[in-house]
XYZ file of C-alpha atoms in Angstrom:
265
model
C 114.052 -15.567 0.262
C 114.942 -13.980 -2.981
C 117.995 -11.834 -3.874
C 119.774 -9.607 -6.602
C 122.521 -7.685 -7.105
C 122.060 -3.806 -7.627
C 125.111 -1.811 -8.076
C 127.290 -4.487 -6.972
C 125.371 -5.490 -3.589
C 123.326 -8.167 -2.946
C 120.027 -7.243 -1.740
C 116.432 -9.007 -0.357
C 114.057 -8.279 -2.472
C 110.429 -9.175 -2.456
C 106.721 -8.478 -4.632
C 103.946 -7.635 -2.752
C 101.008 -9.131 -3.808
C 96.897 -8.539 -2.767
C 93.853 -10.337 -3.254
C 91.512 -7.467 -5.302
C 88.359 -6.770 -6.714
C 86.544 -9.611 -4.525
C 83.004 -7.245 -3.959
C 79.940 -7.041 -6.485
C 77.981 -3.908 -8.379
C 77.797 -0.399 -6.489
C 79.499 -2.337 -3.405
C 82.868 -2.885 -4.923
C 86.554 -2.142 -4.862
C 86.625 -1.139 -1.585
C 90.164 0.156 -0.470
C 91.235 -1.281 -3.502
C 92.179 2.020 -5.518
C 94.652 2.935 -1.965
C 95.772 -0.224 -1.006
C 97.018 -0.281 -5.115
C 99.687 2.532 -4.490
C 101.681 -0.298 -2.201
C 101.926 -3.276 -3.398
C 103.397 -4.702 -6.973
C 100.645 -7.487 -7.886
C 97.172 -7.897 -7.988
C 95.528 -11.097 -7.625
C 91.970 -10.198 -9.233
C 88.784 -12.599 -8.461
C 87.550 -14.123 -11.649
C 83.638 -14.582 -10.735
C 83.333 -18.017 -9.187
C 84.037 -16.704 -5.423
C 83.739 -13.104 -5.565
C 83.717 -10.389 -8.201
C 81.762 -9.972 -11.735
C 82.377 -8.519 -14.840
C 82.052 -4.662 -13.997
C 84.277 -5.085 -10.761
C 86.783 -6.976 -12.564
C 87.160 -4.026 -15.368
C 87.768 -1.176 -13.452
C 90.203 -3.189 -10.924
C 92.072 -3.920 -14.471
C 92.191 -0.556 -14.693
C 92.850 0.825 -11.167
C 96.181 -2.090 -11.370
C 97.095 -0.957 -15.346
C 97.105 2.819 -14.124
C 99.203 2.103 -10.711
C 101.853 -0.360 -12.652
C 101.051 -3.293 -10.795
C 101.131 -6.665 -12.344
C 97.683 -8.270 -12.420
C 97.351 -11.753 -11.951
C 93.845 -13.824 -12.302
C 92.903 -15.141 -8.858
C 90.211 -18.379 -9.847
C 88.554 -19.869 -7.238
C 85.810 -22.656 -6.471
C 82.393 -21.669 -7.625
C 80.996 -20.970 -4.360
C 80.173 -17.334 -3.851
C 78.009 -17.812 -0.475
C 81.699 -19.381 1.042
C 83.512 -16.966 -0.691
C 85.767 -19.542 -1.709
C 86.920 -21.216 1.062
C 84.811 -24.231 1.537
C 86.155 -27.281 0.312
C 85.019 -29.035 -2.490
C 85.666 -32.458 -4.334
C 86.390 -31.245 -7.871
C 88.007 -33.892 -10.200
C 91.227 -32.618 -11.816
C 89.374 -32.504 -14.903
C 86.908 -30.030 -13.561
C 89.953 -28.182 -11.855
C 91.638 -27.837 -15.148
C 88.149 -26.434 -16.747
C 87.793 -24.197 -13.928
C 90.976 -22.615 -14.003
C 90.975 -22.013 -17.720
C 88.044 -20.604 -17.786
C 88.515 -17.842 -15.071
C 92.263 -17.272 -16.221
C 90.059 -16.731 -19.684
C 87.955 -14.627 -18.809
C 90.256 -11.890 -16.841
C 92.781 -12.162 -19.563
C 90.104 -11.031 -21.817
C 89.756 -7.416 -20.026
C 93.481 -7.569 -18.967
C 93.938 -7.195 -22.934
C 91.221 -5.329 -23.988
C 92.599 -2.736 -21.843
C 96.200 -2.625 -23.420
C 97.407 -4.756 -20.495
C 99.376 -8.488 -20.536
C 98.661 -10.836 -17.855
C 101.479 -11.317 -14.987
C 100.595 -14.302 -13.068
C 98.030 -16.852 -11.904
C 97.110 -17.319 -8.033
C 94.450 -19.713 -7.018
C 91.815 -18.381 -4.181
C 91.153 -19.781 -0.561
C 90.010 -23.469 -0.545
C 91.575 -24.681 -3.646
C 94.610 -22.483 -3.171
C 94.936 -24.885 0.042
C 93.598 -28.597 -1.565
C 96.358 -27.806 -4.117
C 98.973 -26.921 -2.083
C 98.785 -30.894 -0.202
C 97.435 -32.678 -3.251
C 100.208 -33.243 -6.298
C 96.984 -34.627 -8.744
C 95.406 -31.307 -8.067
C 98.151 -29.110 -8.662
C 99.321 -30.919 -11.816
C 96.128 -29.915 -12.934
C 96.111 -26.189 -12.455
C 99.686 -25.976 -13.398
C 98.359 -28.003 -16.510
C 95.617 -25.154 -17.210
C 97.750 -22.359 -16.714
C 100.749 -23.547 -18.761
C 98.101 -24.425 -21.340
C 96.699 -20.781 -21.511
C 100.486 -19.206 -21.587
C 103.410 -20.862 -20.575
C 104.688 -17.401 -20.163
C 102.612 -16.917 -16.871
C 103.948 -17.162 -13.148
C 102.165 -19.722 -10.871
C 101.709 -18.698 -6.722
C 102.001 -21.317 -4.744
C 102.558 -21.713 -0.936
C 106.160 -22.283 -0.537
C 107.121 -25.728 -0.628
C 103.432 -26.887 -1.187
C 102.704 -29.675 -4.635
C 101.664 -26.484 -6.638
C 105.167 -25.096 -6.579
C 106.589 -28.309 -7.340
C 103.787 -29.228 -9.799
C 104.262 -25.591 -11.648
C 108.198 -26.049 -12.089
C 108.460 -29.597 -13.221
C 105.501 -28.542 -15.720
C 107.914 -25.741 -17.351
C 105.943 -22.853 -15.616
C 107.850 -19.973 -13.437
C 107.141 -20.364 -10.345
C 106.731 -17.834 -7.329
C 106.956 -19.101 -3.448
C 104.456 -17.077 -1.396
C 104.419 -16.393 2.198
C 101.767 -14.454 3.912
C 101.864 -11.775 6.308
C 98.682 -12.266 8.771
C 98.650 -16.336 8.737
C 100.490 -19.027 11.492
C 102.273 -21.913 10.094
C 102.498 -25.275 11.137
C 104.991 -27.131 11.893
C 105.102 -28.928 7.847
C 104.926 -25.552 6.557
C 100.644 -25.015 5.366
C 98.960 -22.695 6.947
C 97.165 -23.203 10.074
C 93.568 -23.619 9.295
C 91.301 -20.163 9.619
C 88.656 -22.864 11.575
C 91.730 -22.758 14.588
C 92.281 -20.947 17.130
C 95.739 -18.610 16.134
C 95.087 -18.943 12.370
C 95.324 -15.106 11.857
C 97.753 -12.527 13.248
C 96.170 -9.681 14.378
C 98.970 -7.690 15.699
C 100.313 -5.454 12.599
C 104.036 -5.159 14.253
C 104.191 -9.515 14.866
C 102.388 -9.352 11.384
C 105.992 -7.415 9.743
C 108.243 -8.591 11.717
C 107.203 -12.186 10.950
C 107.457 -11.286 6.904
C 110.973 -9.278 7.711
C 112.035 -12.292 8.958
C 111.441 -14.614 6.008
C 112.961 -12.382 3.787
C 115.760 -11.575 5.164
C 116.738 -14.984 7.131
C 113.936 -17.484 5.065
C 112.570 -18.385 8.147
C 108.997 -18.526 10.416
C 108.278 -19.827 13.406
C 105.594 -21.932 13.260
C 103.100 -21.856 15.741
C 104.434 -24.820 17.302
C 107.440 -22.783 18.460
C 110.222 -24.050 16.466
C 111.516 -22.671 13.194
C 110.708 -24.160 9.921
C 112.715 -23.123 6.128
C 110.988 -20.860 3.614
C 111.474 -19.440 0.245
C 110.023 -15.721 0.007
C 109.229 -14.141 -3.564
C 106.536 -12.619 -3.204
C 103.901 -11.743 0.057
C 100.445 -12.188 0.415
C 98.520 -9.015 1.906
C 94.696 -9.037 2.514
C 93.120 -6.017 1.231
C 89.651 -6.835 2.629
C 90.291 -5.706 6.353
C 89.084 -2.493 8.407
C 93.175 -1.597 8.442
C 94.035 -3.127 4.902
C 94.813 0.414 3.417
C 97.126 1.418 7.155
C 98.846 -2.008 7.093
C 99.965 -1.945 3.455
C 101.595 1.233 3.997
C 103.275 -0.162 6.931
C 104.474 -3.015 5.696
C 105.564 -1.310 2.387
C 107.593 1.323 5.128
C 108.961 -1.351 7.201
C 110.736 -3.486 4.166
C 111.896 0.236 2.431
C 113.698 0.998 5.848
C 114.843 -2.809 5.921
C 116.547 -2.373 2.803
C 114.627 -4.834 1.186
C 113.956 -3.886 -2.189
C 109.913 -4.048 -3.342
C 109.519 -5.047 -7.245
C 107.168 -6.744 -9.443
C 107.929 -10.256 -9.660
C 107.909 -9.995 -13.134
C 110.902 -7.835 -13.015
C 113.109 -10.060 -11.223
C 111.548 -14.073 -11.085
């Protein structure tokens, strides 16, 4: 959990961040434009597991005109998987790969008067890097390379948080909203039974928590520690647009206060 002190208070406060512009062509953005007005980052596909040049302009734009900070989102090229196969990439070809997609957005974030927040890795390597130090040196590597000045996600308590920091890099602990945990703290696997949480209200209530008291209960029923900066939404749902405007609700009436994590990490 994360706090600050506004007007002499101490306060929970929190970025809310979505995965974006993951679609192709005419069939793109989605509930993107909506789902914009409630959270505070963007984590924008780069190409290699969803998105393409045209998509990932005007979601530059749709996040420049609602003030949210954009973040590149690389992934593994593997756009029939969308990402979330696993692959054995050396961290040599992890380092290439992430340079080259944090290149690439960082090219329209600019060209559209914008500066580039953070850096977010997608699905399957998002997950290899979160258990394997080697890997995560090497994307912490690549994005310290590009701008030191950039924020890494990482799982809390994965290798890539702990790779980012001892690299020099800012580092933001993520937690997610519709995903179990197990009992070490990853994520349960989507190829398990109970991966995803389904039910909006256990969905909040499960983020409230780990806000306010840095803890989840894992989904073998006992409570683990977690460090909360920022939340992970999914904005590729049927209910993406109605849950982000719950959750954004629920943690207003919590008194948990929603900012960028630029503006406070």
């Amino acid at each position: 959990m994360d706090e600050m002190v506004i007007r002499g208070e101490i306060v929970h406060v929190i970025d809310i961040n979505c995965d974006m512009g993951e679609s192709f062509g005419e069939y793109q953005l989605g509930a993107d434009a909506e789902v914009l007005a409630y959270v505070t980052s963007a984590n924008i596909a780069c190409g290699f597991h969803a998105g393409d040049p045209g998509t990932m302009k005007k979601t530059v734009r749709l996040a420049l005109e609602q003030k949210v900070g954009i973040g590149a989102h690389p992934g593994l090229p593997d756009l029939v998987g969308f990402g979330r196969r696993e692959m054995k990439v050396s961290p040599d070809e992890a380092y290439d790969l992430v340079v080259y997609q944090i290149g690439a957005l960082e090219a329209f974030v600019r060209s559209e008067g914008g500066k580039l927040q953070h850096v977010k890795p997608h699905g399957a390597l998002f997950n290899m890097a979160s258990v394997d130090y080697t890997l995560s040196r090497a994307i912490a590597e690549a994005v310290y390379k590009v701008d030191p000045g950039l924020i890494l996600f990482g799982l809390s308590g994965s290798q890539l948080v702990k790779a980012g920091k001892e690299i020099g890099l800012k580092t933001a602990s993520e937690v997610f909203s519709d995903r179990t945990y197990q009992q070490d703290g990853s994520l349960t696997s989507r190829r398990k039974e109970g991966a995803l949480i389904e039910n909006p209200r256990e969905a909040i209530r499960q983020v409230v928590r780990m806000v306010k008291e840095g803890k989840v209960t894992s989904i073998q029923g006992a409570d683990i520690d977690i460090c909360a900066h920022t939340v992970c939404i999914h904005g590729d749902g049927v209910n993406a647009l109605r849950f982000a405007e719950q959750i954004n609700k629920t943690l207003l009436q919590e008194d948990i206060v929603i900012k960028r994590i630029g503006e406070f990490l």
